[in-house]
PDB file of C-alpha atoms in Angstrom:
ATOM      1  CA  MET A   1       0.034  -0.061  -0.149  1.00 56.00           C
ATOM      2  CA  ILE A   2       1.161   3.460  -1.021  1.00 68.00           C
ATOM      3  CA  THR A   3       1.056   5.939   1.766  1.00 82.00           C
ATOM      4  CA  ILE A   4       2.462   9.473   2.034  1.00 86.00           C
ATOM      5  CA  LYS A   5       4.745   8.487   4.107  1.00 85.00           C
ATOM      6  CA  LEU A   6       6.388   5.965   1.303  1.00 88.00           C
ATOM      7  CA  VAL A   7       6.140   8.429  -1.206  1.00 91.00           C
ATOM      8  CA  LEU A   8       7.897  11.291   0.867  1.00 92.00           C
ATOM      9  CA  PHE A   9      10.419   9.043   1.952  1.00 93.00           C
ATOM     10  CA  PHE A  10      11.367   7.803  -2.164  1.00 95.00           C
ATOM     11  CA  ILE A  11      11.311  11.368  -3.017  1.00 96.00           C
ATOM     12  CA  GLY A  12      13.791  12.295  -0.423  1.00 96.00           C
ATOM     13  CA  LEU A  13      15.861   9.585  -1.343  1.00 96.00           C
ATOM     14  CA  SER A  14      15.417  10.058  -4.840  1.00 97.00           C
ATOM     15  CA  ALA A  15      16.499  13.795  -4.522  1.00 97.00           C
ATOM     16  CA  ALA A  16      19.751  12.701  -2.372  1.00 97.00           C
ATOM     17  CA  ALA A  17      20.517   9.909  -4.936  1.00 96.00           C
ATOM     18  CA  TRP A  18      20.575  12.609  -8.071  1.00 97.00           C
ATOM     19  CA  ILE A  19      22.278  15.441  -6.086  1.00 97.00           C
ATOM     20  CA  ASP A  20      24.798  12.857  -4.599  1.00 95.00           C
ATOM     21  CA  ARG A  21      25.442  11.926  -8.502  1.00 94.00           C
ATOM     22  CA  LYS A  22      25.998  15.162  -9.719  1.00 95.00           C
ATOM     23  CA  THR A  23      27.992  16.745  -6.740  1.00 94.00           C
ATOM     24  CA  PHE A  24      29.085  14.029  -4.431  1.00 91.00           C
ATOM     25  CA  THR A  25      27.615  15.756  -1.468  1.00 91.00           C
ATOM     26  CA  ILE A  26      23.848  15.362   0.061  1.00 92.00           C
ATOM     27  CA  PRO A  27      22.961  18.453   1.396  1.00 89.00           C
ATOM     28  CA  ASN A  28      22.412  18.858   5.309  1.00 83.00           C
ATOM     29  CA  TRP A  29      18.796  20.375   4.391  1.00 88.00           C
ATOM     30  CA  LEU A  30      17.984  17.445   2.544  1.00 92.00           C
ATOM     31  CA  THR A  31      18.709  14.949   5.203  1.00 88.00           C
ATOM     32  CA  ALA A  32      17.545  17.274   7.945  1.00 83.00           C
ATOM     33  CA  SER A  33      14.192  17.273   6.687  1.00 88.00           C
ATOM     34  CA  MET A  34      13.965  13.784   6.023  1.00 90.00           C
ATOM     35  CA  ILE A  35      15.052  12.878   9.326  1.00 83.00           C
ATOM     36  CA  ALA A  36      12.527  15.190  10.616  1.00 82.00           C
ATOM     37  CA  VAL A  37       9.265  13.521   8.353  1.00 86.00           C
ATOM     38  CA  GLY A  38      10.802  10.059   9.473  1.00 84.00           C
ATOM     39  CA  LEU A  39      10.654  10.452  13.227  1.00 76.00           C
ATOM     40  CA  PHE A  40       7.619  12.419  12.870  1.00 79.00           C
ATOM     41  CA  PHE A  41       5.417   9.767  11.067  1.00 79.00           C
ATOM     42  CA  GLY A  42       7.465   7.349  13.716  1.00 71.00           C
ATOM     43  CA  PHE A  43       5.565   9.232  16.458  1.00 67.00           C
ATOM     44  CA  PHE A  44       2.380   8.677  15.023  1.00 65.00           C
ATOM     45  CA  PRO A  45       2.699   5.104  13.539  1.00 59.00           C
ATOM     46  CA  ASP A  46      -1.376   4.199  14.430  1.00 55.00           C
ATOM     47  CA  GLY A  47      -2.578   7.395  13.979  1.00 49.00           C
ATOM     48  CA  SER A  48      -2.298   7.946  18.463  1.00 50.00           C
ATOM     49  CA  PHE A  49      -0.270  10.690  19.498  1.00 49.00           C
ATOM     50  CA  PHE A  50       3.176   8.905  21.283  1.00 52.00           C
ATOM     51  CA  ALA A  51       2.577   5.642  20.645  1.00 53.00           C
ATOM     52  CA  GLU A  52       5.064   3.170  22.123  1.00 58.00           C
ATOM     53  CA  ALA A  53       6.206   1.952  18.277  1.00 61.00           C
ATOM     54  CA  GLY A  54       6.973   5.702  17.655  1.00 63.00           C
ATOM     55  CA  LEU A  55       9.120   5.995  20.971  1.00 69.00           C
ATOM     56  CA  VAL A  56      10.911   2.992  19.904  1.00 72.00           C
ATOM     57  CA  ARG A  57      11.393   4.155  16.505  1.00 66.00           C
ATOM     58  CA  MET A  58      12.853   7.396  17.712  1.00 69.00           C
ATOM     59  CA  MET A  59      15.147   5.568  20.471  1.00 74.00           C
ATOM     60  CA  GLU A  60      16.706   3.218  17.281  1.00 72.00           C
ATOM     61  CA  SER A  61      17.267   6.651  15.252  1.00 68.00           C
ATOM     62  CA  ALA A  62      19.230   7.786  18.219  1.00 72.00           C
ATOM     63  CA  ILE A  63      21.092   4.741  18.559  1.00 75.00           C
ATOM     64  CA  ILE A  64      22.097   5.284  15.020  1.00 68.00           C
ATOM     65  CA  PHE A  65      22.691   9.102  15.101  1.00 68.00           C
ATOM     66  CA  VAL A  66      25.466   7.983  18.218  1.00 72.00           C
ATOM     67  CA  LEU A  67      27.001   5.461  16.257  1.00 67.00           C
ATOM     68  CA  VAL A  68      27.421   7.234  12.898  1.00 62.00           C
ATOM     69  CA  LEU A  69      28.683  10.389  15.177  1.00 64.00           C
ATOM     70  CA  LEU A  70      31.068   8.298  17.060  1.00 65.00           C
ATOM     71  CA  PRO A  71      33.692   8.606  14.369  1.00 61.00           C
ATOM     72  CA  PHE A  72      33.441  11.929  14.047  1.00 59.00           C
ATOM     73  CA  LEU A  73      34.190  12.901  17.970  1.00 63.00           C
ATOM     74  CA  LEU A  74      36.993  10.310  17.957  1.00 64.00           C
ATOM     75  CA  GLY A  75      38.793  11.952  14.950  1.00 57.00           C
ATOM     76  CA  ARG A  76      37.851   8.868  12.448  1.00 55.00           C
ATOM     77  CA  ALA A  77      35.662  11.477  10.207  1.00 51.00           C
ATOM     78  CA  TRP A  78      36.685   9.372   7.118  1.00 52.00           C
ATOM     79  CA  LEU A  79      35.436   6.211   8.069  1.00 53.00           C
ATOM     80  CA  LEU A  80      31.883   7.165   6.882  1.00 51.00           C
ATOM     81  CA  PRO A  81      31.208  10.630   4.788  1.00 55.00           C
ATOM     82  CA  GLY A  82      28.723  12.829   6.801  1.00 73.00           C
ATOM     83  CA  GLY A  83      26.048  12.767   4.031  1.00 83.00           C
ATOM     84  CA  ASP A  84      25.925   9.368   3.966  1.00 85.00           C
ATOM     85  CA  GLY A  85      25.573   8.930   7.230  1.00 82.00           C
ATOM     86  CA  LYS A  86      22.874  11.584   7.868  1.00 85.00           C
ATOM     87  CA  LEU A  87      20.991   9.699   5.246  1.00 90.00           C
ATOM     88  CA  PHE A  88      21.620   6.599   7.152  1.00 87.00           C
ATOM     89  CA  ILE A  89      19.918   8.203  10.189  1.00 84.00           C
ATOM     90  CA  ALA A  90      17.060   9.323   7.607  1.00 87.00           C
ATOM     91  CA  ILE A  91      16.303   5.852   6.445  1.00 90.00           C
ATOM     92  CA  THR A  92      16.275   4.340  10.001  1.00 85.00           C
ATOM     93  CA  ALA A  93      14.145   7.033  10.918  1.00 82.00           C
ATOM     94  CA  PHE A  94      11.490   6.328   8.210  1.00 86.00           C
ATOM     95  CA  THR A  95      11.948   2.699   8.452  1.00 85.00           C
ATOM     96  CA  GLY A  96      13.096   1.476  11.820  1.00 81.00           C
ATOM     97  CA  ILE A  97      16.511   0.076  12.707  1.00 82.00           C
ATOM     98  CA  SER A  98      15.922  -3.541  11.188  1.00 84.00           C
ATOM     99  CA  PHE A  99      14.749  -2.935   7.741  1.00 89.00           C
ATOM    100  CA  ALA A 100      17.539  -0.258   7.724  1.00 88.00           C
ATOM    101  CA  VAL A 101      20.366  -2.736   8.402  1.00 89.00           C
ATOM    102  CA  TYR A 102      18.826  -4.840   5.662  1.00 93.00           C
ATOM    103  CA  ALA A 103      18.800  -1.642   3.139  1.00 93.00           C
ATOM    104  CA  ILE A 104      21.830   0.218   3.838  1.00 91.00           C
ATOM    105  CA  LEU A 105      23.776  -3.605   3.132  1.00 94.00           C
ATOM    106  CA  ALA A 106      21.953  -3.994  -0.040  1.00 95.00           C
ATOM    107  CA  GLY A 107      23.666  -0.666  -0.711  1.00 94.00           C
ATOM    108  CA  LEU A 108      26.773  -1.172  -0.017  1.00 93.00           C
ATOM    109  CA  ILE A 109      26.675  -4.376  -2.222  1.00 95.00           C
ATOM    110  CA  VAL A 110      25.093  -2.593  -4.913  1.00 95.00           C
ATOM    111  CA  ALA A 111      27.946   0.222  -4.680  1.00 93.00           C
ATOM    112  CA  VAL A 112      30.378  -2.854  -4.720  1.00 92.00           C
ATOM    113  CA  LEU A 113      29.277  -4.501  -7.694  1.00 94.00           C
ATOM    114  CA  GLU A 114      28.700  -0.752  -9.339  1.00 92.00           C
ATOM    115  CA  ALA A 115      32.893  -0.092  -8.536  1.00 89.00           C
ATOM    116  CA  VAL A 116      34.034  -3.696  -9.842  1.00 89.00           C
ATOM    117  CA  PHE A 117      31.503  -3.171 -13.082  1.00 91.00           C
ATOM    118  CA  ILE A 118      33.165   0.519 -13.321  1.00 90.00           C
ATOM    119  CA  GLY A 119      36.794  -1.042 -12.688  1.00 87.00           C
ATOM    120  CA  TRP A 120      36.333  -3.703 -15.039  1.00 89.00           C
ATOM    121  CA  LYS A 121      34.577  -1.852 -17.953  1.00 90.00           C
ATOM    122  CA  ARG A 122      37.631   0.993 -17.840  1.00 86.00           C
ATOM    123  CA  LYS A 123      40.463  -2.211 -17.421  1.00 86.00           C
ATOM    124  CA  MET A 124      41.484  -0.834 -13.982  1.00 84.00           C
ATOM    125  CA  THR A 125      44.370  -1.895 -11.728  1.00 84.00           C
ATOM    126  CA  ILE A 126      43.633  -2.685  -8.020  1.00 82.00           C
ATOM    127  CA  LYS A 127      45.525   0.425  -7.091  1.00 84.00           C
ATOM    128  CA  GLU A 128      43.379   2.628  -9.118  1.00 84.00           C
ATOM    129  CA  LEU A 129      40.189   0.873  -8.174  1.00 76.00           C
ATOM    130  CA  ARG A 130      40.728   1.768  -5.057  1.00 78.00           C
ATOM    131  CA  GLN A 131      40.925   5.418  -5.845  1.00 82.00           C
ATOM    132  CA  LEU A 132      37.644   5.361  -7.526  1.00 84.00           C
ATOM    133  CA  GLN A 133      35.254   7.514  -6.190  1.00 86.00           C
ATOM    134  CA  ILE A 134      31.493   6.197  -6.631  1.00 88.00           C
ATOM    135  CA  PRO A 135      28.563   8.439  -4.833  1.00 91.00           C
ATOM    136  CA  LEU A 136      26.653   6.362  -2.264  1.00 92.00           C
ATOM    137  CA  ALA A 137      23.372   7.794  -2.115  1.00 94.00           C
ATOM    138  CA  PRO A 138      22.395   6.255  -5.725  1.00 95.00           C
ATOM    139  CA  SER A 139      23.209   2.563  -4.463  1.00 95.00           C
ATOM    140  CA  ILE A 140      21.597   3.225  -1.138  1.00 95.00           C
ATOM    141  CA  LEU A 141      18.259   4.047  -3.042  1.00 96.00           C
ATOM    142  CA  MET A 142      18.438   0.677  -4.943  1.00 96.00           C
ATOM    143  CA  GLY A 143      19.107  -1.081  -1.664  1.00 95.00           C
ATOM    144  CA  VAL A 144      16.002   0.209  -0.130  1.00 95.00           C
ATOM    145  CA  PHE A 145      13.936  -0.288  -3.505  1.00 94.00           C
ATOM    146  CA  PHE A 146      15.274  -4.181  -3.779  1.00 94.00           C
ATOM    147  CA  SER A 147      14.806  -4.933   0.426  1.00 93.00           C
ATOM    148  CA  MET A 148      11.214  -3.624   0.147  1.00 91.00           C
ATOM    149  CA  VAL A 149      10.556  -5.812  -2.679  1.00 92.00           C
ATOM    150  CA  PHE A 150      12.412  -8.971  -1.454  1.00 90.00           C
ATOM    151  CA  LEU A 151      11.838  -8.392   2.440  1.00 84.00           C
ATOM    152  CA  LYS A 152       8.347  -7.472   2.597  1.00 68.00           C
TER     153      LYS A 152
END
């Protein structure tokens, strides 16, 4: 069933993927608005105010927020680019942690396959392949789509 939540989720993800493909960045305004909308819908999963499921969703998003923020606090910001980390938080805010983990892993598999395909097509060496930059948001969008098709 297509809901407003699902439509807004895919509009946000598609915008992030398109912008990331063009500029290799995901704007803060986009990820922040996706997180806010995802948490809003998380608070009202069945139409009631502060439903138990909404509080659980908020706690899941807070845990992911801390886990993504931790590398920055430890001076290891290179572990996960900021826009992609905030996109992970937004996915968790919309879908919950269990689905988000599968979707993000599927997206990372898509990114690796894309890198291998590009390397094979361009006949790149391993050294050149390690320096290849691929925008992650389009792969994450594909991972979310595949996860929705195959897990539900």
